[in-house]
JSON list of C-alpha atoms in Angstrom, two decimals:
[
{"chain": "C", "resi": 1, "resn": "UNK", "atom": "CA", "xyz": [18.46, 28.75, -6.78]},
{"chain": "C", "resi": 2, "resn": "UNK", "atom": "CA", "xyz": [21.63, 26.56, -6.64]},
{"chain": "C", "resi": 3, "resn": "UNK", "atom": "CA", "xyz": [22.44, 24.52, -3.44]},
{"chain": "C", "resi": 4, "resn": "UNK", "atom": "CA", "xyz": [25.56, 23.08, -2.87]},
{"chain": "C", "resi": 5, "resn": "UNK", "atom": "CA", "xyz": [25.66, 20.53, -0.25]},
{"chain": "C", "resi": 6, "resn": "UNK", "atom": "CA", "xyz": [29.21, 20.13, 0.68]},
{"chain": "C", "resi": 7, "resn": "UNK", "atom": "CA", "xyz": [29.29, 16.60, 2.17]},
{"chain": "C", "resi": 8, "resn": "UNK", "atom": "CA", "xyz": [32.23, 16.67, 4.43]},
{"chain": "C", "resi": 9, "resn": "UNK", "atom": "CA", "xyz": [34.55, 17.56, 1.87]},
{"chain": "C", "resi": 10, "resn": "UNK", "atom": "CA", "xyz": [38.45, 17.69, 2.41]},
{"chain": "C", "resi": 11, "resn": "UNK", "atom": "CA", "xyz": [39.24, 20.02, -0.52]},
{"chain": "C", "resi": 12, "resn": "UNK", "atom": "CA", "xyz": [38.49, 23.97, -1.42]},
{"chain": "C", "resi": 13, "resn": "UNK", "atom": "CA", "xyz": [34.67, 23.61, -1.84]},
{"chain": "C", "resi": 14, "resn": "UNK", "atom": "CA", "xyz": [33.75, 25.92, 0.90]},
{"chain": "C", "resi": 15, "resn": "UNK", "atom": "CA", "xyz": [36.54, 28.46, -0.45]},
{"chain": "C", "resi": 16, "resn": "UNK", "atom": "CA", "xyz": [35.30, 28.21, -3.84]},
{"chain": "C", "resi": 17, "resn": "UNK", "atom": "CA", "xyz": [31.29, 28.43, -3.37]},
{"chain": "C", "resi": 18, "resn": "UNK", "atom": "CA", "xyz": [32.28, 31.43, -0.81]},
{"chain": "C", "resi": 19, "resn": "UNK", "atom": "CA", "xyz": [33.66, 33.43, -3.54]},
{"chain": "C", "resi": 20, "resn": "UNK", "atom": "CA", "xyz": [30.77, 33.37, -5.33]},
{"chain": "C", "resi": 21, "resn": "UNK", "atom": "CA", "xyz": [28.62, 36.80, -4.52]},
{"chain": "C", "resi": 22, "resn": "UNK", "atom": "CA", "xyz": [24.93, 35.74, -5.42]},
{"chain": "C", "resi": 23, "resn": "UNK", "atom": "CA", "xyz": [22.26, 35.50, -3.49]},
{"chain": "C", "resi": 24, "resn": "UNK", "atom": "CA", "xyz": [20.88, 32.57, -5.49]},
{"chain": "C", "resi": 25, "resn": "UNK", "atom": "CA", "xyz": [23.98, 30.45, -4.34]},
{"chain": "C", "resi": 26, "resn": "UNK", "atom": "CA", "xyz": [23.23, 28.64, -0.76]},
{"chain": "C", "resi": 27, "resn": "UNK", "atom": "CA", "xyz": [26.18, 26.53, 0.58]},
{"chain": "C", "resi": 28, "resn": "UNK", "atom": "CA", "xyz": [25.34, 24.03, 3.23]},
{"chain": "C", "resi": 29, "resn": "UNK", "atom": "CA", "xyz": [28.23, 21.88, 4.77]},
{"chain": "C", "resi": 30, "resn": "UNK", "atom": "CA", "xyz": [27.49, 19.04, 6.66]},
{"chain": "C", "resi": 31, "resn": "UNK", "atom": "CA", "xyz": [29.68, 15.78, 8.56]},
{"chain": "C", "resi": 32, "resn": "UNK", "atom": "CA", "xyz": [29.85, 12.83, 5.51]},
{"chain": "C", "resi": 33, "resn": "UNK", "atom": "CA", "xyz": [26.98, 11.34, 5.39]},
{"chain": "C", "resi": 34, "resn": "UNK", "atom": "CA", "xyz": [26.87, 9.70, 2.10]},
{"chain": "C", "resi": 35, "resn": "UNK", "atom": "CA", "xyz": [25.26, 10.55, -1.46]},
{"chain": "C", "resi": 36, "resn": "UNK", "atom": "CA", "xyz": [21.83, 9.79, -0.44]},
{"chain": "C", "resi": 37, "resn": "UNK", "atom": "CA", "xyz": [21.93, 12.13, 2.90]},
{"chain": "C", "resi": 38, "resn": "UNK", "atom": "CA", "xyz": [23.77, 14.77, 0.89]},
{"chain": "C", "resi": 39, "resn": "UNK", "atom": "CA", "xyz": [20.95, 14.83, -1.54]},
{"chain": "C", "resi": 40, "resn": "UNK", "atom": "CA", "xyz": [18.09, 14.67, 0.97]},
{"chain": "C", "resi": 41, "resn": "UNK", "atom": "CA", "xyz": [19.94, 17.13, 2.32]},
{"chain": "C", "resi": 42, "resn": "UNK", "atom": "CA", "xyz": [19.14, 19.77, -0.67]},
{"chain": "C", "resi": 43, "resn": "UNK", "atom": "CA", "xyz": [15.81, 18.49, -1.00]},
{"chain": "C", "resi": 44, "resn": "UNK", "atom": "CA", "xyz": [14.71, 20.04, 2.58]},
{"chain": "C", "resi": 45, "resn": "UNK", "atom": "CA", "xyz": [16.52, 23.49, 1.50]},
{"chain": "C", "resi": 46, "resn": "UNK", "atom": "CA", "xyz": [14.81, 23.77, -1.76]},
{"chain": "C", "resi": 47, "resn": "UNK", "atom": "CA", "xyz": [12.48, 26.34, -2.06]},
{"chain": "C", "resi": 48, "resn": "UNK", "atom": "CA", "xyz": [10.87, 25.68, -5.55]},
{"chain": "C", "resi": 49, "resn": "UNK", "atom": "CA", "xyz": [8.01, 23.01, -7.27]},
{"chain": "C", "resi": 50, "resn": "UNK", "atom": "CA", "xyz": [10.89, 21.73, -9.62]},
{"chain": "C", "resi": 51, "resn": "UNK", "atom": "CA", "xyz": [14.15, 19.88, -8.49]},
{"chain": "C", "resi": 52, "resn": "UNK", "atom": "CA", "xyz": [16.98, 18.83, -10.46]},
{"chain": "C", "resi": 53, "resn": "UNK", "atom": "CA", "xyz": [20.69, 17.66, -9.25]},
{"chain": "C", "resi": 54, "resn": "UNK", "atom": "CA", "xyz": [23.82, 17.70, -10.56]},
{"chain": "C", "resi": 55, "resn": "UNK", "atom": "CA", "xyz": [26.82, 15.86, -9.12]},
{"chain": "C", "resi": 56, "resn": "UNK", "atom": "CA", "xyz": [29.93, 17.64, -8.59]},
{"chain": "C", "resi": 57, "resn": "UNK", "atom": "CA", "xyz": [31.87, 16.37, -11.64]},
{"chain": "C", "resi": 58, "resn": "UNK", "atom": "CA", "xyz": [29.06, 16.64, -14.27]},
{"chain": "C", "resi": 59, "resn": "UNK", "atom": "CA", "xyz": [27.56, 20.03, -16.13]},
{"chain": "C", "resi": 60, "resn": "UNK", "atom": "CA", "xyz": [24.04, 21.10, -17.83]},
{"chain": "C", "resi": 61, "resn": "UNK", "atom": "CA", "xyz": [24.01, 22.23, -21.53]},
{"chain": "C", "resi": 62, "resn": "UNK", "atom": "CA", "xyz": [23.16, 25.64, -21.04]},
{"chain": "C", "resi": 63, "resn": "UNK", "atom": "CA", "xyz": [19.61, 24.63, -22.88]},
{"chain": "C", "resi": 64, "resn": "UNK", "atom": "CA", "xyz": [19.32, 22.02, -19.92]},
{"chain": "C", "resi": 65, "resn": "UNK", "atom": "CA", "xyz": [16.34, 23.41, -17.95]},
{"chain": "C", "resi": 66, "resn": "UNK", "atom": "CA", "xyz": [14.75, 25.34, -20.46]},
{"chain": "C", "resi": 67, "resn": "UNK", "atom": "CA", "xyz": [14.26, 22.32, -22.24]},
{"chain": "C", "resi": 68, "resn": "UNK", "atom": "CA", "xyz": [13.37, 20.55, -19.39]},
{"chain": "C", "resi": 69, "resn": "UNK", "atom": "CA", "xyz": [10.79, 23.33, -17.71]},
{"chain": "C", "resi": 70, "resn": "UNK", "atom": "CA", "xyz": [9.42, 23.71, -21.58]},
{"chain": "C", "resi": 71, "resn": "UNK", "atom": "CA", "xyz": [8.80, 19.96, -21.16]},
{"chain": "C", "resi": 72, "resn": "UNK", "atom": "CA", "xyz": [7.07, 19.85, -17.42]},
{"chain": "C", "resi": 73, "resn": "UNK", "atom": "CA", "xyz": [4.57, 22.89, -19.21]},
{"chain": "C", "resi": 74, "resn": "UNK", "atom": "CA", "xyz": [3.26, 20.81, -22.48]},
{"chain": "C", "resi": 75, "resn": "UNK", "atom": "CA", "xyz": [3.39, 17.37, -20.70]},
{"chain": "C", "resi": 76, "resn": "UNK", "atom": "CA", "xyz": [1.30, 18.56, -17.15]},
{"chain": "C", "resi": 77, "resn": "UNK", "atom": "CA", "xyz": [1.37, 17.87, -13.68]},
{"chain": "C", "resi": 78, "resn": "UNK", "atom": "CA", "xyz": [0.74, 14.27, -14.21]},
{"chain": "C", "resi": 79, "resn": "UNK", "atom": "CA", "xyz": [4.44, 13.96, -15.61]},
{"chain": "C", "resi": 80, "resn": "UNK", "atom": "CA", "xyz": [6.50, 14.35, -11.95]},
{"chain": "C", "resi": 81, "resn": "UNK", "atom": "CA", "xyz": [9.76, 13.42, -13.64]},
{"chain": "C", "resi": 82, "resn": "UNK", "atom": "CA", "xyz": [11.51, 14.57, -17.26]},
{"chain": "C", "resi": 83, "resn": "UNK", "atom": "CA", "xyz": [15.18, 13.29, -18.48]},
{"chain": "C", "resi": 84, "resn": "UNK", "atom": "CA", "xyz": [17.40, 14.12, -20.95]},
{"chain": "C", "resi": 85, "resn": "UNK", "atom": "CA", "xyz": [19.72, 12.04, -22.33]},
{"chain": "C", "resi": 86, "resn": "UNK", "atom": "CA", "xyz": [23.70, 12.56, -21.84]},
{"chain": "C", "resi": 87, "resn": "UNK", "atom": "CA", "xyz": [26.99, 12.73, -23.73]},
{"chain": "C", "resi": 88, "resn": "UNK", "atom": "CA", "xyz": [30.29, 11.45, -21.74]},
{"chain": "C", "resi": 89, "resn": "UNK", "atom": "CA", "xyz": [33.31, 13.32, -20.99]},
{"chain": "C", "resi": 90, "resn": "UNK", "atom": "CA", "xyz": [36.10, 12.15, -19.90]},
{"chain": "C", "resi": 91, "resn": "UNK", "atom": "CA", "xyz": [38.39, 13.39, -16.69]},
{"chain": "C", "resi": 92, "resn": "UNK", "atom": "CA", "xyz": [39.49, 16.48, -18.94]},
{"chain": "C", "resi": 93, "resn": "UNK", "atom": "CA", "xyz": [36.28, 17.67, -20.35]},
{"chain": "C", "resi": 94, "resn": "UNK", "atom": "CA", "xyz": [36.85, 15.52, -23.72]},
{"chain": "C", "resi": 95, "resn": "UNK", "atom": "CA", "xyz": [33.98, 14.31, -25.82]},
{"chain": "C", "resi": 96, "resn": "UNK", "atom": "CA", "xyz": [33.64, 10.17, -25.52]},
{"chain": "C", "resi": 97, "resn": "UNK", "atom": "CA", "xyz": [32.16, 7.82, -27.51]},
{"chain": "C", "resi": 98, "resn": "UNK", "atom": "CA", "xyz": [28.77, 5.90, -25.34]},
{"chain": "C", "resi": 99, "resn": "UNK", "atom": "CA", "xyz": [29.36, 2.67, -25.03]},
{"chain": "C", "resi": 100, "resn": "UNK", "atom": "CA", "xyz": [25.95, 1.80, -26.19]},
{"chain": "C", "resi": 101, "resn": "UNK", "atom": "CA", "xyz": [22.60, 3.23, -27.53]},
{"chain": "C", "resi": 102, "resn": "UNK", "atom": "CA", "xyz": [20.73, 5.46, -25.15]},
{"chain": "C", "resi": 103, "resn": "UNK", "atom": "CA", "xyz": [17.50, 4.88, -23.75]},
{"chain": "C", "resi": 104, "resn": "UNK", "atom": "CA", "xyz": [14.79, 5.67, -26.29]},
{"chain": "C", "resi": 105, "resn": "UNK", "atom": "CA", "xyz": [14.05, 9.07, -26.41]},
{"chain": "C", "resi": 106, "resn": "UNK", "atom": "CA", "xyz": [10.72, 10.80, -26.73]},
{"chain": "C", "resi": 107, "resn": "UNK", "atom": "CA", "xyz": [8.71, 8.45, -24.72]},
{"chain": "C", "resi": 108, "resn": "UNK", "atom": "CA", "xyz": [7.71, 7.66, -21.53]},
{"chain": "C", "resi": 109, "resn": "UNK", "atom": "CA", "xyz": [9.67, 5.75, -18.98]},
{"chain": "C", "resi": 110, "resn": "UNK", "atom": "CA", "xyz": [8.48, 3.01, -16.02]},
{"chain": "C", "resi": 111, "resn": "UNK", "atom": "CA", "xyz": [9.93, 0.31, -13.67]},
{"chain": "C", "resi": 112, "resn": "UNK", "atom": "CA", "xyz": [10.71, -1.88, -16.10]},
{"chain": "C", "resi": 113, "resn": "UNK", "atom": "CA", "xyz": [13.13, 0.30, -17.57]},
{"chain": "C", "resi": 114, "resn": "UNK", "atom": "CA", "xyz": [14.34, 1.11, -15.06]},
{"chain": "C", "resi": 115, "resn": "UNK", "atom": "CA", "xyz": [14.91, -2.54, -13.87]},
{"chain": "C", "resi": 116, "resn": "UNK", "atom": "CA", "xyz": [16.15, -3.88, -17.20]},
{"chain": "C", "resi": 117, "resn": "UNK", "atom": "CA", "xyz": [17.78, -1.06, -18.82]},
{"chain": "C", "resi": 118, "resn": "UNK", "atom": "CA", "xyz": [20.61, 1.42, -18.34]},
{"chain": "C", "resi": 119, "resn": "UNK", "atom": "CA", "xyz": [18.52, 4.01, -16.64]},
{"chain": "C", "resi": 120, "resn": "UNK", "atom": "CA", "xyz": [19.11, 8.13, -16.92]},
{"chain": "C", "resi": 121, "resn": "UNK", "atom": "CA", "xyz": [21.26, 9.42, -14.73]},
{"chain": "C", "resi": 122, "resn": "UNK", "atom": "CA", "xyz": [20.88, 11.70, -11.95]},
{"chain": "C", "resi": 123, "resn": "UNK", "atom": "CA", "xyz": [22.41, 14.58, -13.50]},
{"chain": "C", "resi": 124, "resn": "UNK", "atom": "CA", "xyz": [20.45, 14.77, -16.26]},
{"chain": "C", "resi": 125, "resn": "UNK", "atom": "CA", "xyz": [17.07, 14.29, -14.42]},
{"chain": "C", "resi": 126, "resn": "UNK", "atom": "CA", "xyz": [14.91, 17.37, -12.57]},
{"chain": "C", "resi": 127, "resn": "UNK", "atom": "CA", "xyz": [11.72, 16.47, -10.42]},
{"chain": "C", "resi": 128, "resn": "UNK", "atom": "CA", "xyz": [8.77, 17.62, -8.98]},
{"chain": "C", "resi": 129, "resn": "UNK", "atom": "CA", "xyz": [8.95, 18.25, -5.28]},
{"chain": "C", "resi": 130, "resn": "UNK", "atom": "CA", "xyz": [5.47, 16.45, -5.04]},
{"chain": "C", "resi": 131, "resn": "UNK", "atom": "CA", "xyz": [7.36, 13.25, -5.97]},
{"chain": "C", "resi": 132, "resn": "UNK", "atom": "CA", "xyz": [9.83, 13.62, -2.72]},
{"chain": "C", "resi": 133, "resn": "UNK", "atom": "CA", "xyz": [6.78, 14.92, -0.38]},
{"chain": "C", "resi": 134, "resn": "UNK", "atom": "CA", "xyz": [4.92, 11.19, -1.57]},
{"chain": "C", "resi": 135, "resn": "UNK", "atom": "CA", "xyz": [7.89, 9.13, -2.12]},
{"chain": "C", "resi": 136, "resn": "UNK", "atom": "CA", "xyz": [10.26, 9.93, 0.57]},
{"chain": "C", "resi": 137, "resn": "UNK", "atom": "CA", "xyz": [13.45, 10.77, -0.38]},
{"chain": "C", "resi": 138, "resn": "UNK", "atom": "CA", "xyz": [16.87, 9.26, -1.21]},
{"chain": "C", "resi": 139, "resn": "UNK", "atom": "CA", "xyz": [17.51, 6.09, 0.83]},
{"chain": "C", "resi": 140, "resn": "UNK", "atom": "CA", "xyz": [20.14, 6.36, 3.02]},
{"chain": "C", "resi": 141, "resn": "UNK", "atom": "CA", "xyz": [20.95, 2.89, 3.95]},
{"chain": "C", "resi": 142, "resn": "UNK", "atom": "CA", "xyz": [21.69, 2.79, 0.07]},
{"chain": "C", "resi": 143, "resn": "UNK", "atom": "CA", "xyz": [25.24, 3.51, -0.64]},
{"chain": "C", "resi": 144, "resn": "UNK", "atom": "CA", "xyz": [24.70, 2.60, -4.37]},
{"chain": "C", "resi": 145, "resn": "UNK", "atom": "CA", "xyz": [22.01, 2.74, -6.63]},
{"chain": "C", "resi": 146, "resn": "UNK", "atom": "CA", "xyz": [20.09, 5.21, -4.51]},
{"chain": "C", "resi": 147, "resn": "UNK", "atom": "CA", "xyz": [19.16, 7.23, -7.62]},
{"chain": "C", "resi": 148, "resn": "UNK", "atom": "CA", "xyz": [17.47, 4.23, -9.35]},
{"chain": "C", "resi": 149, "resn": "UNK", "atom": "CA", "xyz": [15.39, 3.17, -6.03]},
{"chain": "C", "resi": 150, "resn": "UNK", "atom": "CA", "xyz": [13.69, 6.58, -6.03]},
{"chain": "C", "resi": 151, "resn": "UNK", "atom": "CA", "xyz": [12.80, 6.59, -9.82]},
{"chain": "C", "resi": 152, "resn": "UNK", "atom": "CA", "xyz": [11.37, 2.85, -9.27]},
{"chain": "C", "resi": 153, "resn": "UNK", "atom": "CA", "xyz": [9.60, 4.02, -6.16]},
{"chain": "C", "resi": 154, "resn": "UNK", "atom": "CA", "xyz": [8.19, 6.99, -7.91]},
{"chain": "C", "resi": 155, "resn": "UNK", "atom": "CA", "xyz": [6.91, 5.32, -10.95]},
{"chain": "C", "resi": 156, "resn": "UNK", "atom": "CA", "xyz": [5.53, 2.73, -9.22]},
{"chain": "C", "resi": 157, "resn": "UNK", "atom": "CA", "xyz": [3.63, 5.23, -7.11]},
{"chain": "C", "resi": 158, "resn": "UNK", "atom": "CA", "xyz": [2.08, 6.63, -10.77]},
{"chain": "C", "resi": 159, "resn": "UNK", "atom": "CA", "xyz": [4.13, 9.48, -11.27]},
{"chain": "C", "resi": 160, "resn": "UNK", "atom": "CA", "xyz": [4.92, 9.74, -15.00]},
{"chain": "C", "resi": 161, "resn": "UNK", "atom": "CA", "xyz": [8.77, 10.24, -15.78]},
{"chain": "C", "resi": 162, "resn": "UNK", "atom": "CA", "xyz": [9.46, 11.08, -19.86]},
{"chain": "C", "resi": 163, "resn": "UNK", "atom": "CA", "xyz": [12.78, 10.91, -21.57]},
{"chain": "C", "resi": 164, "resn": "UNK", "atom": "CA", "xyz": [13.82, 13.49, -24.13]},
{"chain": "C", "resi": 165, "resn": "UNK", "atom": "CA", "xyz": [16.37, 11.86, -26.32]},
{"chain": "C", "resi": 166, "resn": "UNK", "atom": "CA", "xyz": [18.68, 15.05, -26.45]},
{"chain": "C", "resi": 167, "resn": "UNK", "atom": "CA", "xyz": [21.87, 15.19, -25.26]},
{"chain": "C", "resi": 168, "resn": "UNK", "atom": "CA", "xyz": [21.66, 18.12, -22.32]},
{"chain": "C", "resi": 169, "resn": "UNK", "atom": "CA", "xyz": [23.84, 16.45, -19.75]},
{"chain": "C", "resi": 170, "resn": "UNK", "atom": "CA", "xyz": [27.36, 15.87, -19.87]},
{"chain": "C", "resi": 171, "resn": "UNK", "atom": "CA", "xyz": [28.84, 12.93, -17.36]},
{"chain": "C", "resi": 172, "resn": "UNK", "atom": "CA", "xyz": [32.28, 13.19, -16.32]},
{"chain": "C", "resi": 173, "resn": "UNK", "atom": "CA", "xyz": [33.81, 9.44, -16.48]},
{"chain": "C", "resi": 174, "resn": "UNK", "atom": "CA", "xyz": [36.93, 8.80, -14.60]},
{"chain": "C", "resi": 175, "resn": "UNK", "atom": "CA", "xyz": [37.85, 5.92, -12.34]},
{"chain": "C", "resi": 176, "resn": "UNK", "atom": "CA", "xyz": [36.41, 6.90, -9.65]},
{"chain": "C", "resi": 177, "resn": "UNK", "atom": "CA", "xyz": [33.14, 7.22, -10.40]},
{"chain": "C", "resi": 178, "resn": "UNK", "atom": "CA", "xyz": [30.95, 5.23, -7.93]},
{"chain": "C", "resi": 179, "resn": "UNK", "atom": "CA", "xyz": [29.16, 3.25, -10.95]},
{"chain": "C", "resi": 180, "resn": "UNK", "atom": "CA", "xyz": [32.63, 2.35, -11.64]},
{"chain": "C", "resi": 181, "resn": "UNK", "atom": "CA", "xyz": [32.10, -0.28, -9.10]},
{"chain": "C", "resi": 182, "resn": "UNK", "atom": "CA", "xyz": [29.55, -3.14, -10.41]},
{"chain": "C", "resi": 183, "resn": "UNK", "atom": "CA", "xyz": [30.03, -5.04, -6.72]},
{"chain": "C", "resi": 184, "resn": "UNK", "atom": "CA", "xyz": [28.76, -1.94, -4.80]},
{"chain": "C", "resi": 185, "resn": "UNK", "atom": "CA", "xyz": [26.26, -1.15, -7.62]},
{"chain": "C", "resi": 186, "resn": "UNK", "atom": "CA", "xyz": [24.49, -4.64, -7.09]}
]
């Protein structure tokens, strides 16, 4: 299923999303709440064990989830979280250069990394509803960072969260992406 929580948009979302005839498509509009509500938003209209987001400006690989399921099967239900890593694009759909060296892939991720390191980002990450029904969801009263509170929160509750080092995510950088802004982000 896709969701697409259209979070008090002002341009042709609801146009666009209505012109898509599949049943697997679900459009939910609600008053802006924020990135965090948005998301806990399509966590209560998900129907399925495994949930993954993807912000409006980013894409999947088209390998994304069957890597990622493939992953969930060999690992076991003790792993609640899997990542992939991510290539950049840039406003246009260009390839860009990282500015650094990725996380480390083929291991296993905790707090710490997620603490000390640049973590995975949200679009590249799919989880196991059993992680939101212990956890809680997204934090609303974050407007920033919300993404890295839950993966802390999760791994310190002893779900396991592994990082495959392949690119199967593709960020969209412009300047207005929220991380853009290192004040809001601390």
């Amino acid at each position: 299923e896709i969701i697409v929580v259209d979070d008090g948009s002002t341009d042709e979302t609801p146009a666009v999303v209505h012109s898509i005839r599949d049943p697997r498509v679900r459009y939910i509009r609600q008053e802006n709440a924020g990135l965090s509500a948005a998301r806990n938003t399509g966590l209560r209209a998900a129907r399925y064990k495994l949930i993954g987001f993807l912000d409006a400006d980013d894409l999947w690989c088209p390998d994304f989830l069957k890597a990622v399921v493939a992953e969930f099967d060999r690992l076991g239900p003790e792993f609640g979280l899997v990542a992939t890593s991510a290539s950049r694009m840039d406003e246009r759909g260009r390839p860009m250069l990282s500015p650094r060296d990725p996380l480390d892939g083929g291991s296993e991720l905790g707090v710490r990394d997620f603490c000390l390191r640049n973590r995975p980002y949200s679009s590249s990450i799919v989880i196991r509803r059993n992680v939101f029904e212990s956890c809680g969801g997204f934090d609303t009263r974050l407007r920033s960072s919300e993404d890295r509170d839950i993966w802390i929160r999760a791994t310190s509750a002893g779900f396991r969260f592994y990082f495959i080092i392949e690119p199967l995510a593709m960020l969209r950088r412009h300047r207005n992406n929220m991380s853009k802004n290192a004040d809001r982000m601390k």
